[in-house]
JSON list of C-alpha atoms in Angstrom, two decimals:
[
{"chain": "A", "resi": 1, "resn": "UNK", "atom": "CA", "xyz": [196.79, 59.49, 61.55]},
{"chain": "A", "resi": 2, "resn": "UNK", "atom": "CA", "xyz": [196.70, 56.18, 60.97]},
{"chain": "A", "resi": 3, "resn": "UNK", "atom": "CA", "xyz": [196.61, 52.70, 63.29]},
{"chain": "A", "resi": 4, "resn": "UNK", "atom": "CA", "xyz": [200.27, 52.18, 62.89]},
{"chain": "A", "resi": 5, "resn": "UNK", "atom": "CA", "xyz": [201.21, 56.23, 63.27]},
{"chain": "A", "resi": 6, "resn": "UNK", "atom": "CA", "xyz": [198.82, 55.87, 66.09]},
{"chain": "A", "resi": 7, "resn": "UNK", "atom": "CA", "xyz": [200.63, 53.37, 67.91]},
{"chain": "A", "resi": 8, "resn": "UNK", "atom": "CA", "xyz": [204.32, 54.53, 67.12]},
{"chain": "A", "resi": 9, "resn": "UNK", "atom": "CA", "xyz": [203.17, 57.83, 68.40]},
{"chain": "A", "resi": 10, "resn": "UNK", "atom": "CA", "xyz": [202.41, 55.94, 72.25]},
{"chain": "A", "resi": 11, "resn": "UNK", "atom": "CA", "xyz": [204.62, 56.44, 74.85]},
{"chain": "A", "resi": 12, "resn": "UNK", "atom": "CA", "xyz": [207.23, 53.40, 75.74]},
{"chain": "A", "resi": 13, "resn": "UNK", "atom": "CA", "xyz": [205.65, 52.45, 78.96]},
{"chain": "A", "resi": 14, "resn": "UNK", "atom": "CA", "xyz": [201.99, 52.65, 77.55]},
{"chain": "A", "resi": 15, "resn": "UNK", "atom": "CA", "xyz": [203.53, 51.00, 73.95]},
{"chain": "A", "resi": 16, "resn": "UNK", "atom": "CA", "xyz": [204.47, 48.03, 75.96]},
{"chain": "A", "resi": 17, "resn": "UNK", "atom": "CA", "xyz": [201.27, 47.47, 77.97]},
{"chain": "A", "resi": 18, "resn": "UNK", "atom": "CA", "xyz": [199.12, 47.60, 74.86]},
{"chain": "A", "resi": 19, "resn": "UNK", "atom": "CA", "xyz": [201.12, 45.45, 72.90]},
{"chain": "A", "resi": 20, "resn": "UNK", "atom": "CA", "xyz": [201.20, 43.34, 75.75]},
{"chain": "A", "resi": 21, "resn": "UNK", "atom": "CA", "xyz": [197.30, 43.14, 76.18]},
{"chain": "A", "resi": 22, "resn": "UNK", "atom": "CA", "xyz": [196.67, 43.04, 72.48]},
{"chain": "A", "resi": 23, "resn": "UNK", "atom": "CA", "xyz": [199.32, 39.76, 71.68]},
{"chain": "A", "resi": 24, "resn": "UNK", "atom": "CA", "xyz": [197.82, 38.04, 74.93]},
{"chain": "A", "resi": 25, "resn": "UNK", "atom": "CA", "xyz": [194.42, 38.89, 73.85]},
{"chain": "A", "resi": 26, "resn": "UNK", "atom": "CA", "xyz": [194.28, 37.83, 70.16]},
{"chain": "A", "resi": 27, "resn": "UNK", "atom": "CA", "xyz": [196.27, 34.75, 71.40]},
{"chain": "A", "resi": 28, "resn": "UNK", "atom": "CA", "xyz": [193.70, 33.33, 73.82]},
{"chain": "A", "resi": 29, "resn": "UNK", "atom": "CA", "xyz": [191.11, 34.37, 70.85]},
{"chain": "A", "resi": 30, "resn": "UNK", "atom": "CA", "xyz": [193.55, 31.92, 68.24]},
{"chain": "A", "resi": 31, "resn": "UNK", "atom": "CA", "xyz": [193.12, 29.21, 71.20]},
{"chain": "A", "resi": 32, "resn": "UNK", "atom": "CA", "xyz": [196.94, 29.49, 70.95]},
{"chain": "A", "resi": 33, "resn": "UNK", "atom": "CA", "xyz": [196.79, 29.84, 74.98]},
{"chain": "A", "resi": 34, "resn": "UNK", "atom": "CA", "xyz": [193.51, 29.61, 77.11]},
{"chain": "A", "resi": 35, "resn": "UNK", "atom": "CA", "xyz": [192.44, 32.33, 79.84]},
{"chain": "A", "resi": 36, "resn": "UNK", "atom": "CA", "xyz": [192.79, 29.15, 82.35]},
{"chain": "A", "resi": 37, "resn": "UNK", "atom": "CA", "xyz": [196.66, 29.46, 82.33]},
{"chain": "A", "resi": 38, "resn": "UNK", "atom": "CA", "xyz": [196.56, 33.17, 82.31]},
{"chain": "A", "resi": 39, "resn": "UNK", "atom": "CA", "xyz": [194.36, 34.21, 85.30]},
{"chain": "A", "resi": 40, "resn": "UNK", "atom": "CA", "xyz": [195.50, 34.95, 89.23]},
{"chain": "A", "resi": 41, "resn": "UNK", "atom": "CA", "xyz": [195.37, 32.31, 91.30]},
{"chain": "A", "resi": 42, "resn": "UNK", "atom": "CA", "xyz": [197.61, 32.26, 94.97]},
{"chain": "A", "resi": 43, "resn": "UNK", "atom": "CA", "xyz": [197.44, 28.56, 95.43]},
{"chain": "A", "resi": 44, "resn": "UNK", "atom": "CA", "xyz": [198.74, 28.51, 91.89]},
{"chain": "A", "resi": 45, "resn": "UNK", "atom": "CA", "xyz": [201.50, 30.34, 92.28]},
{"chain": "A", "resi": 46, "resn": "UNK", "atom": "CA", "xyz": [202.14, 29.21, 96.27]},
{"chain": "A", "resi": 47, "resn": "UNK", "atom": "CA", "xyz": [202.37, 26.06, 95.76]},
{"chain": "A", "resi": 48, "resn": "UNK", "atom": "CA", "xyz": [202.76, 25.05, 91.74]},
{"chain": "A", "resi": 49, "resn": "UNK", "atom": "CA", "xyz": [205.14, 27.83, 91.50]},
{"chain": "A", "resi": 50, "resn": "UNK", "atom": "CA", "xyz": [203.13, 29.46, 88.26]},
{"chain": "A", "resi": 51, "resn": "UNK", "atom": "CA", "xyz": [204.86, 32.72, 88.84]},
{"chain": "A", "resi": 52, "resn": "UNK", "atom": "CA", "xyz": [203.53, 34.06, 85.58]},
{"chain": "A", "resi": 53, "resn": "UNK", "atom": "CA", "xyz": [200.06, 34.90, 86.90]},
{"chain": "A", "resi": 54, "resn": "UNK", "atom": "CA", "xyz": [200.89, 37.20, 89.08]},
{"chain": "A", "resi": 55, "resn": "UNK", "atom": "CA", "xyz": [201.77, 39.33, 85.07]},
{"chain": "A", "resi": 56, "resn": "UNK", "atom": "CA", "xyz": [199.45, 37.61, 83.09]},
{"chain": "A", "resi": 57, "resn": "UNK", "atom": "CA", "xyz": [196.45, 38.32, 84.77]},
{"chain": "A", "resi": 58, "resn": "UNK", "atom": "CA", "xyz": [196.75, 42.11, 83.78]},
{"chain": "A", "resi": 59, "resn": "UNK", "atom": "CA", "xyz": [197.10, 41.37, 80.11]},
{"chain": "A", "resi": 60, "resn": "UNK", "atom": "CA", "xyz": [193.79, 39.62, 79.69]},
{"chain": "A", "resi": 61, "resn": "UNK", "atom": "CA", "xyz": [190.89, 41.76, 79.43]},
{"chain": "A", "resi": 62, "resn": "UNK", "atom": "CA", "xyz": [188.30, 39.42, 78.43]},
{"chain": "A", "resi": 63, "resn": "UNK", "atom": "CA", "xyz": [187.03, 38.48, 74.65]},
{"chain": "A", "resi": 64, "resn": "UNK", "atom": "CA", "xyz": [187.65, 40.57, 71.67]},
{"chain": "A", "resi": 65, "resn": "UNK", "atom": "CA", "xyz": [184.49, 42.44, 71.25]},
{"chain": "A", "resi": 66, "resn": "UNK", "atom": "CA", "xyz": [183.51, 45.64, 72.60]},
{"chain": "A", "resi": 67, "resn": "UNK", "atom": "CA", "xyz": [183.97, 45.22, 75.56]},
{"chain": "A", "resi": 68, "resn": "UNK", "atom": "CA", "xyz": [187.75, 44.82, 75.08]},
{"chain": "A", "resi": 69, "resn": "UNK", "atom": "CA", "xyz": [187.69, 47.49, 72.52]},
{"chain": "A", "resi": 70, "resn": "UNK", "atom": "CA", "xyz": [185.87, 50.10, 75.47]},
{"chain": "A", "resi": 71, "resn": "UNK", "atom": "CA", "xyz": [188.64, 49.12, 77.78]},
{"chain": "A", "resi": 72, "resn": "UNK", "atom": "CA", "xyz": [191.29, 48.95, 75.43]},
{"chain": "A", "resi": 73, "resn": "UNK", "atom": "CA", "xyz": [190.31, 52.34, 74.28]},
{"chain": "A", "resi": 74, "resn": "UNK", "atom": "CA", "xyz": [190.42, 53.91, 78.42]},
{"chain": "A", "resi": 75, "resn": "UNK", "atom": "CA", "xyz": [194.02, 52.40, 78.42]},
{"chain": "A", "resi": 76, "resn": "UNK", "atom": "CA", "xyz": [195.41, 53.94, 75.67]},
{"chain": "A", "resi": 77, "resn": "UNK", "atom": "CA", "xyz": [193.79, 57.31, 76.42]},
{"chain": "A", "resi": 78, "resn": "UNK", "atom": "CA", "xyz": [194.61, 57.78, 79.80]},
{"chain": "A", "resi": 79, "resn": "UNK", "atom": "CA", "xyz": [197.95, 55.75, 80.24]},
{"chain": "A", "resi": 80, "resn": "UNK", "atom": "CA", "xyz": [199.07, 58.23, 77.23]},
{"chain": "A", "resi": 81, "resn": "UNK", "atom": "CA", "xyz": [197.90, 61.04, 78.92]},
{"chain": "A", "resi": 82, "resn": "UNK", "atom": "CA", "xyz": [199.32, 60.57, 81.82]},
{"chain": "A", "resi": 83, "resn": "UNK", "atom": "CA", "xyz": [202.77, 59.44, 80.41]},
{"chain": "A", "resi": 84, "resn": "UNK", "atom": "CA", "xyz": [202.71, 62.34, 78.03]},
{"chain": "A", "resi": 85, "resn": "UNK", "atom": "CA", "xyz": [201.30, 64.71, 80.85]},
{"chain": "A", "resi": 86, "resn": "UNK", "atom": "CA", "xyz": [202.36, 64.47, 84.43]},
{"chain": "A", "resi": 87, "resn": "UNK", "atom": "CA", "xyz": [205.17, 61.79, 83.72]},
{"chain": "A", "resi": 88, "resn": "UNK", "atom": "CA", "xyz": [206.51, 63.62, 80.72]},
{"chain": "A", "resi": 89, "resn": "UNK", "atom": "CA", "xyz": [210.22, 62.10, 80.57]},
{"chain": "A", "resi": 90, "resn": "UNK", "atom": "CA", "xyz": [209.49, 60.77, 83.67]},
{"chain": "A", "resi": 91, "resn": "UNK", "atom": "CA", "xyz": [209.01, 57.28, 82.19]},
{"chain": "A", "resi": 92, "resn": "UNK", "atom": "CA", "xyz": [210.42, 55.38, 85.05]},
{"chain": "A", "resi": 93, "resn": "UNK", "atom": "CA", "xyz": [208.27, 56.88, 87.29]},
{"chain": "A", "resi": 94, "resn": "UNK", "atom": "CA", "xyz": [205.24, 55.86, 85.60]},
{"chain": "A", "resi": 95, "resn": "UNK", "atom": "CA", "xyz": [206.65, 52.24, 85.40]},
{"chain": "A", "resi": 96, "resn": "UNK", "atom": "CA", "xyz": [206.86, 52.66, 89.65]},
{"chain": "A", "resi": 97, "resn": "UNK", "atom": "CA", "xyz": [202.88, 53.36, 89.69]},
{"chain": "A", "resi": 98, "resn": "UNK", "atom": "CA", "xyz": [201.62, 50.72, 87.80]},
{"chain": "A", "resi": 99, "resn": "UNK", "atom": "CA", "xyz": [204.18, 48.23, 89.23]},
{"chain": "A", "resi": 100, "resn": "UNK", "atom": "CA", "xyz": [203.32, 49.73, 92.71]},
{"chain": "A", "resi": 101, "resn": "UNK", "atom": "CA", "xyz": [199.39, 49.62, 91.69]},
{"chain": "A", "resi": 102, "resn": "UNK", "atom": "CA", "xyz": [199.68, 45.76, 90.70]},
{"chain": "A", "resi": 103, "resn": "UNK", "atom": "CA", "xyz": [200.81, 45.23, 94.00]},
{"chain": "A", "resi": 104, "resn": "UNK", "atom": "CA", "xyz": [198.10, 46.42, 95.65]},
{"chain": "A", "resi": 105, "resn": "UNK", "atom": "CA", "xyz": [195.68, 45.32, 93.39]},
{"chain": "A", "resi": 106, "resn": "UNK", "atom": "CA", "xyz": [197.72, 41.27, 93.69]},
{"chain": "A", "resi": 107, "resn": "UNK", "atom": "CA", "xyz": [197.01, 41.60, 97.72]},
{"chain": "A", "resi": 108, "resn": "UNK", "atom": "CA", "xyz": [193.04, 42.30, 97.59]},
{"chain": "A", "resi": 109, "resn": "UNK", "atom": "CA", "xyz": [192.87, 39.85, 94.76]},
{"chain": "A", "resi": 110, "resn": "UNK", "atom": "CA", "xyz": [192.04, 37.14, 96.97]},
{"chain": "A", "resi": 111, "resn": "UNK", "atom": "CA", "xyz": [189.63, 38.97, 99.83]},
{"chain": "A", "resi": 112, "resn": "UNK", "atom": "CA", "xyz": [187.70, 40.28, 96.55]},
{"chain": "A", "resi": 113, "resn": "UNK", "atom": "CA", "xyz": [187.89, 36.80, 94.74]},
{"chain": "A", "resi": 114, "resn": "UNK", "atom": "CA", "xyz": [188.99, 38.45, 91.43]},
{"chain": "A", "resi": 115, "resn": "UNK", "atom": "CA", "xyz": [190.39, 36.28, 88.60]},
{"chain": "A", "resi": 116, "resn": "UNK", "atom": "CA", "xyz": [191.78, 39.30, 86.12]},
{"chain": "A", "resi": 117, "resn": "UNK", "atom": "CA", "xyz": [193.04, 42.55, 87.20]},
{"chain": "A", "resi": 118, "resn": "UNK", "atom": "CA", "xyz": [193.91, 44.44, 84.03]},
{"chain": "A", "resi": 119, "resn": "UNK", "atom": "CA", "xyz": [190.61, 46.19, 84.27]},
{"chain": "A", "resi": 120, "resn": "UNK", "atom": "CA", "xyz": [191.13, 47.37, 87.68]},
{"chain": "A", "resi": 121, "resn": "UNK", "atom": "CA", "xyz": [194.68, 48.43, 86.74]},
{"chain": "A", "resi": 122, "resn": "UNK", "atom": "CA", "xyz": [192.96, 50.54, 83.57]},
{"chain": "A", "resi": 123, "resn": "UNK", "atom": "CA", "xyz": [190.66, 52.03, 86.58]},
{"chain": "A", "resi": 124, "resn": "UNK", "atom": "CA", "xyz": [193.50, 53.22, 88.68]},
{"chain": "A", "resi": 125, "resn": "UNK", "atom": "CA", "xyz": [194.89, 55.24, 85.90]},
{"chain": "A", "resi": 126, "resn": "UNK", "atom": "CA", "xyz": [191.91, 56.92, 85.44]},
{"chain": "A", "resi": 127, "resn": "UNK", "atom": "CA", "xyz": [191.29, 57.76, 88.79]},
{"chain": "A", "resi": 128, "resn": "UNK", "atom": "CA", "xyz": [194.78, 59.03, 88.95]},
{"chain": "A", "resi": 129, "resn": "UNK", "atom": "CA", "xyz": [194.49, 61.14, 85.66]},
{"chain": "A", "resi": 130, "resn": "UNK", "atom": "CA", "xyz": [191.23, 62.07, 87.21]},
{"chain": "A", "resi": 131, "resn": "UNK", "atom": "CA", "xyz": [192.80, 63.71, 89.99]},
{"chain": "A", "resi": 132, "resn": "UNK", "atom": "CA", "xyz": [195.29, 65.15, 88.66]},
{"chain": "A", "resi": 133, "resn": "UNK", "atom": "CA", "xyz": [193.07, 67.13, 86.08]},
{"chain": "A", "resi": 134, "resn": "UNK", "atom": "CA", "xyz": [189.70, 67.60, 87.81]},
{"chain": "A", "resi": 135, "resn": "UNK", "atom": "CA", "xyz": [188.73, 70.88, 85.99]},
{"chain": "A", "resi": 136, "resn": "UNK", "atom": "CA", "xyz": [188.67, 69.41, 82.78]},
{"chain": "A", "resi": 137, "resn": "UNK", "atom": "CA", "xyz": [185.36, 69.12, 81.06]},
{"chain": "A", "resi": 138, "resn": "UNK", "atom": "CA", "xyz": [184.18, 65.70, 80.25]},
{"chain": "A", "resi": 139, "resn": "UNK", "atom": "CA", "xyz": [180.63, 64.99, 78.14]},
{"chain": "A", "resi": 140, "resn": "UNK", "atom": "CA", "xyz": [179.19, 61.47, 78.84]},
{"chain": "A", "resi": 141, "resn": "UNK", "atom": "CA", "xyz": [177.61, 60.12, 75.67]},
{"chain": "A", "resi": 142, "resn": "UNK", "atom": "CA", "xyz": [176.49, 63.71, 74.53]},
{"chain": "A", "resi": 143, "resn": "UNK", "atom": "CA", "xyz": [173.83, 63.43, 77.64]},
{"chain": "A", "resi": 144, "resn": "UNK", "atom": "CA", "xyz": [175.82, 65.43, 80.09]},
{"chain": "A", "resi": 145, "resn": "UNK", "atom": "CA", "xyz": [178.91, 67.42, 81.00]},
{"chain": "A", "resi": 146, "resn": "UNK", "atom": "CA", "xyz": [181.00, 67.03, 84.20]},
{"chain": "A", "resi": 147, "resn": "UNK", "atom": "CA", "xyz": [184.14, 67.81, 85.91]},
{"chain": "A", "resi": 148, "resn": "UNK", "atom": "CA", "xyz": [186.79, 64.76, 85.50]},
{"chain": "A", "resi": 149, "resn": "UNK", "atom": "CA", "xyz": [187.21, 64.47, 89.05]},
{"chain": "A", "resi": 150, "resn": "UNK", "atom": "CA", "xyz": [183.38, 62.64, 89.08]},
{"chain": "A", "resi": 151, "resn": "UNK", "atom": "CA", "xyz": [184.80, 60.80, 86.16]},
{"chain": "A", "resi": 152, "resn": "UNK", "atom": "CA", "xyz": [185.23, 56.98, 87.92]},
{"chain": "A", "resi": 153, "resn": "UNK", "atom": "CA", "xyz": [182.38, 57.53, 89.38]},
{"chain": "A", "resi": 154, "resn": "UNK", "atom": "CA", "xyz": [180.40, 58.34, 86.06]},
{"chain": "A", "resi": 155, "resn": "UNK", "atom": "CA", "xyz": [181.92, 55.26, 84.72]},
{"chain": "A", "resi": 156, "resn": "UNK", "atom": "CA", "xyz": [181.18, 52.82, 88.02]},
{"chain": "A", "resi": 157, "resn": "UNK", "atom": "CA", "xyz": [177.69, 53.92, 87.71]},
{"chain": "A", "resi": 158, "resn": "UNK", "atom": "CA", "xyz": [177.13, 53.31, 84.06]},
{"chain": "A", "resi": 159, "resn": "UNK", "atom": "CA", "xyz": [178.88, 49.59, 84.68]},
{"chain": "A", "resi": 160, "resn": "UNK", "atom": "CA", "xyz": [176.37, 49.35, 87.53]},
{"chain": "A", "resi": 161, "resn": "UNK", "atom": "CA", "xyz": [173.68, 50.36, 85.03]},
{"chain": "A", "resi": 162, "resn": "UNK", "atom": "CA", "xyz": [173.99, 47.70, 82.40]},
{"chain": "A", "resi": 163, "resn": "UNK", "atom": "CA", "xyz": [174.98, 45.07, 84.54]},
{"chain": "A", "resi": 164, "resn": "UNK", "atom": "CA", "xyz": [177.99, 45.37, 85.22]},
{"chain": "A", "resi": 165, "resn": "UNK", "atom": "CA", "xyz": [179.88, 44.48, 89.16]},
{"chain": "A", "resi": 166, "resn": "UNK", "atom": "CA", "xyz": [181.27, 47.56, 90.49]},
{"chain": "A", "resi": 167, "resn": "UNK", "atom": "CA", "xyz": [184.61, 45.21, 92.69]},
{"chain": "A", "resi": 168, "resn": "UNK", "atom": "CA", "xyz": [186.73, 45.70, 89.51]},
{"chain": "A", "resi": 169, "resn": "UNK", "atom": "CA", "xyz": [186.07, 49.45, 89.50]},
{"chain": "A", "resi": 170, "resn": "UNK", "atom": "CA", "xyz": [186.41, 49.66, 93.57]},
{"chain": "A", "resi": 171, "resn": "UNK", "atom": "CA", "xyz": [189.39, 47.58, 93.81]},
{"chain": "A", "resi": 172, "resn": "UNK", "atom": "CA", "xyz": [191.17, 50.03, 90.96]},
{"chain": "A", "resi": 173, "resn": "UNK", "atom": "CA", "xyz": [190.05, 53.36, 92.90]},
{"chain": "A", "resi": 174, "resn": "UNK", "atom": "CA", "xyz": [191.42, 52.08, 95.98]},
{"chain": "A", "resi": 175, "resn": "UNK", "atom": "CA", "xyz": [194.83, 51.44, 94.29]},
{"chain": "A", "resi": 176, "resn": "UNK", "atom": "CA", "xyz": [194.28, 54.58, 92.69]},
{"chain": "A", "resi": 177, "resn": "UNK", "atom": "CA", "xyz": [193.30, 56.87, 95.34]},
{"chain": "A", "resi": 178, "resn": "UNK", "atom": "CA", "xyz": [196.54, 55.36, 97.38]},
{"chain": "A", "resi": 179, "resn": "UNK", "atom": "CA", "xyz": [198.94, 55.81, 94.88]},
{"chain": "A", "resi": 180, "resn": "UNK", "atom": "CA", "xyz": [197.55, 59.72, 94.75]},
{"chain": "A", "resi": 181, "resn": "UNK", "atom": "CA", "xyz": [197.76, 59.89, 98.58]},
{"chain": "A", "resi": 182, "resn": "UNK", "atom": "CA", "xyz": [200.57, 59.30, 99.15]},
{"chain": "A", "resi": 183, "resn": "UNK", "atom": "CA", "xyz": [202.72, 60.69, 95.91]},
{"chain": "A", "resi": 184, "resn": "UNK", "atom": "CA", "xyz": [200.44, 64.08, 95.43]},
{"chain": "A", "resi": 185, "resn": "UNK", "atom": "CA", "xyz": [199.39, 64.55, 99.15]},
{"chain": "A", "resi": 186, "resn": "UNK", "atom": "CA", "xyz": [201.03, 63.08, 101.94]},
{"chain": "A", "resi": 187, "resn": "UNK", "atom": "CA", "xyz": [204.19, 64.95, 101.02]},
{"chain": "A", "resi": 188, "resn": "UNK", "atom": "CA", "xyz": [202.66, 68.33, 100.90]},
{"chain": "A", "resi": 189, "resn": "UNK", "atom": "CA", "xyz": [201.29, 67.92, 104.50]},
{"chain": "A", "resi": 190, "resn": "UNK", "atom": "CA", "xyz": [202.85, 68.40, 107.72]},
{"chain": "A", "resi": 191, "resn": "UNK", "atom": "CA", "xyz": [203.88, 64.81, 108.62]},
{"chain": "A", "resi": 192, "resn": "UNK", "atom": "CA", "xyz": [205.07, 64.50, 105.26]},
{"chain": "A", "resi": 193, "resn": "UNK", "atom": "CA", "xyz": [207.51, 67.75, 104.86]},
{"chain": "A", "resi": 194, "resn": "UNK", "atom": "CA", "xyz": [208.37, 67.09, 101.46]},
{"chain": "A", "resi": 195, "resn": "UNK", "atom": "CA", "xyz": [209.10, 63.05, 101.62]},
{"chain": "A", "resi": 196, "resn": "UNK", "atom": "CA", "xyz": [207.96, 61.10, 99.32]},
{"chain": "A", "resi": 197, "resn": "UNK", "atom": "CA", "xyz": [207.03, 57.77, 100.34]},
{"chain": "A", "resi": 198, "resn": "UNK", "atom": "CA", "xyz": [206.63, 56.12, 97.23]},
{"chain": "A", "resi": 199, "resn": "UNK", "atom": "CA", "xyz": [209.97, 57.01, 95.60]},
{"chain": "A", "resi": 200, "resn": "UNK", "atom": "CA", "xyz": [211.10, 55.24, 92.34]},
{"chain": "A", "resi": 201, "resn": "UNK", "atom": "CA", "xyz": [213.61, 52.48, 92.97]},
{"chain": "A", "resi": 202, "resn": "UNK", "atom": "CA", "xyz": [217.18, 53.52, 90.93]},
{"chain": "A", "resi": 203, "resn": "UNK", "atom": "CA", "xyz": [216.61, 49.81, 89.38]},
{"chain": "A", "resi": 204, "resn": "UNK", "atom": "CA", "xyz": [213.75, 51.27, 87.50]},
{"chain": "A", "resi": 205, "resn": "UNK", "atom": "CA", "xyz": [215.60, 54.59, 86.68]},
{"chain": "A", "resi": 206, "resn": "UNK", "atom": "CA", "xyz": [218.06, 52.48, 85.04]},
{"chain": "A", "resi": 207, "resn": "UNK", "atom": "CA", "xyz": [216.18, 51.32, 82.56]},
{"chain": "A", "resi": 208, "resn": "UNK", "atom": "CA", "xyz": [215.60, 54.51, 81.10]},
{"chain": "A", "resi": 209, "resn": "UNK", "atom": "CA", "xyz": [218.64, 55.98, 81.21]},
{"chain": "A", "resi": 210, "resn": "UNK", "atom": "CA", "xyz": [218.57, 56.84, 77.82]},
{"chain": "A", "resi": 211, "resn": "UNK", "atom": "CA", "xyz": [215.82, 59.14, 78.72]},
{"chain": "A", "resi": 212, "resn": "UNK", "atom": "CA", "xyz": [216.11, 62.69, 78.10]},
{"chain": "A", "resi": 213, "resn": "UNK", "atom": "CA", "xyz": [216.19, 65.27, 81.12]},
{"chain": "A", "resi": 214, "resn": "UNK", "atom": "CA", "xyz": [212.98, 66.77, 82.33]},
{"chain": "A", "resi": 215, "resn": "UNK", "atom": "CA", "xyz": [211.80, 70.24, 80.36]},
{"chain": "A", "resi": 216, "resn": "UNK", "atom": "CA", "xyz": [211.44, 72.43, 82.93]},
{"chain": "A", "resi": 217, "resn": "UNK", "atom": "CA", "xyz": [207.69, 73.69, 83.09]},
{"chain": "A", "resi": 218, "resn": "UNK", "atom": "CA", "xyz": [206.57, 71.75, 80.44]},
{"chain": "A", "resi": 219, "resn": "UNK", "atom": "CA", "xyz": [203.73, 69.24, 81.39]},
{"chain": "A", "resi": 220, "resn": "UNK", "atom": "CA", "xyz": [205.46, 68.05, 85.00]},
{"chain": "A", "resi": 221, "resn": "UNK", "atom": "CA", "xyz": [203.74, 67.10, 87.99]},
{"chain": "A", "resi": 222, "resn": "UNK", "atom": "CA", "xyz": [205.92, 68.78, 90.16]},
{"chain": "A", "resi": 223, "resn": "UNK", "atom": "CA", "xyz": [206.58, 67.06, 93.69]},
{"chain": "A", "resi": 224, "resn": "UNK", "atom": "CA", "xyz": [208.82, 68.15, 96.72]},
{"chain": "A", "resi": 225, "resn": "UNK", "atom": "CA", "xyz": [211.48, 66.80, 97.13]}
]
């Protein structure tokens, strides 16, 4: 398969996130735009009005090197799988997590004193797909095998290891380990009896109308109702 089979072949929510982060990306590297009018600031957007940072700021993940290549990479396989997997025609959904993950992720941006939150959006996927699939196998460089629930925590620790800070990482599990709360837990508990708190707005439904129905038992997370 090649690049462009690869990317036709991505889901529409994941398609437009990549191609997002790739345009912004190989712009700032063109010095078409600079990182400076891309990155989250509240005062910014308080009192300037620069409304576009609050979006922008996910879409930057830093020079093109490998570095953006590694995290680039964790997007694609993990949004996809998850899209594919436990949102499977469920696109609209997925749109609610990440929208609802930015959120949290725009309120501790100023305690933590973060510029760029695309990388701590990337970690909240994995946590999520993480959860959601924590039998599955997962080899770390060839060294070592492991369950993928330990798997953000495998990948925190190697950051740590060469250098790395671990708030990006923390700040993403957080949003992540929320999200899974409440949509995967809290309604399967007594207080919760089946509601689910974190229920996808109809505006969002609408814009995938077009969207096939569900296929009953066929990679759904299934949630009550």
């Amino acid at each position: 398969m090649d690049v462009v089979d690869g990317y036709n072949s991505l889901p529409v929510v994941t398609r437009v996130y990549v191609t997002l982060v790739v345009i912004t990306s190989a712009l700032c590297a063109l010095d078409v735009i600079s990182p400076f009018y891309l990155y989250f600031n509240s005062k910014l957007i308080l009192y300037k009005h620069e409304y576009w940072r609050l979006l922008t700021n996910f879409l930057y993940f830093g020079n093109i090197g490998i570095d953006f290549i590694f995290h680039l990479f964790f997007l694609i396989r993990y949004s996809k799988s998850l899209e594919e997997g436990s949102f499977r025609n469920k696109s609209a959904d997925f749109l609610w997590m990440l929208v609802f993950g930015g959120i949290m992720l725009t309120a501790m941006a100023p305690v933590a004193k973060v510029q760029f939150l695309g990388t701590s959006l990337n970690f909240m996927l994995v946590y999520v797909w993480a959860r959601r699939h924590p039998s599955v196998p997962l080899s770390f460089l060839g060294i070592f095998t492991f369950g993928a629930a330990y798997l953000p925590w495998v990948l925190m620790a190697f950051s740590v290891l060469i250098g790395g800070s671990p708030i990006l990482d923390i700040l993403g599990m957080i949003a992540g380990h929320t999200y899974y709360y409440l949509e995967d837990v809290y309604p399967h508990t007594q207080q919760g009896r089946g509601r689910r708190l974190l229920k996808t707005p109809q505006l969002f439904k609408q814009l995938f109308q077009s969207n096939t129905a569900p296929i009953a038992g066929v990679g759904n997370h299934q949630h009550l109702d």
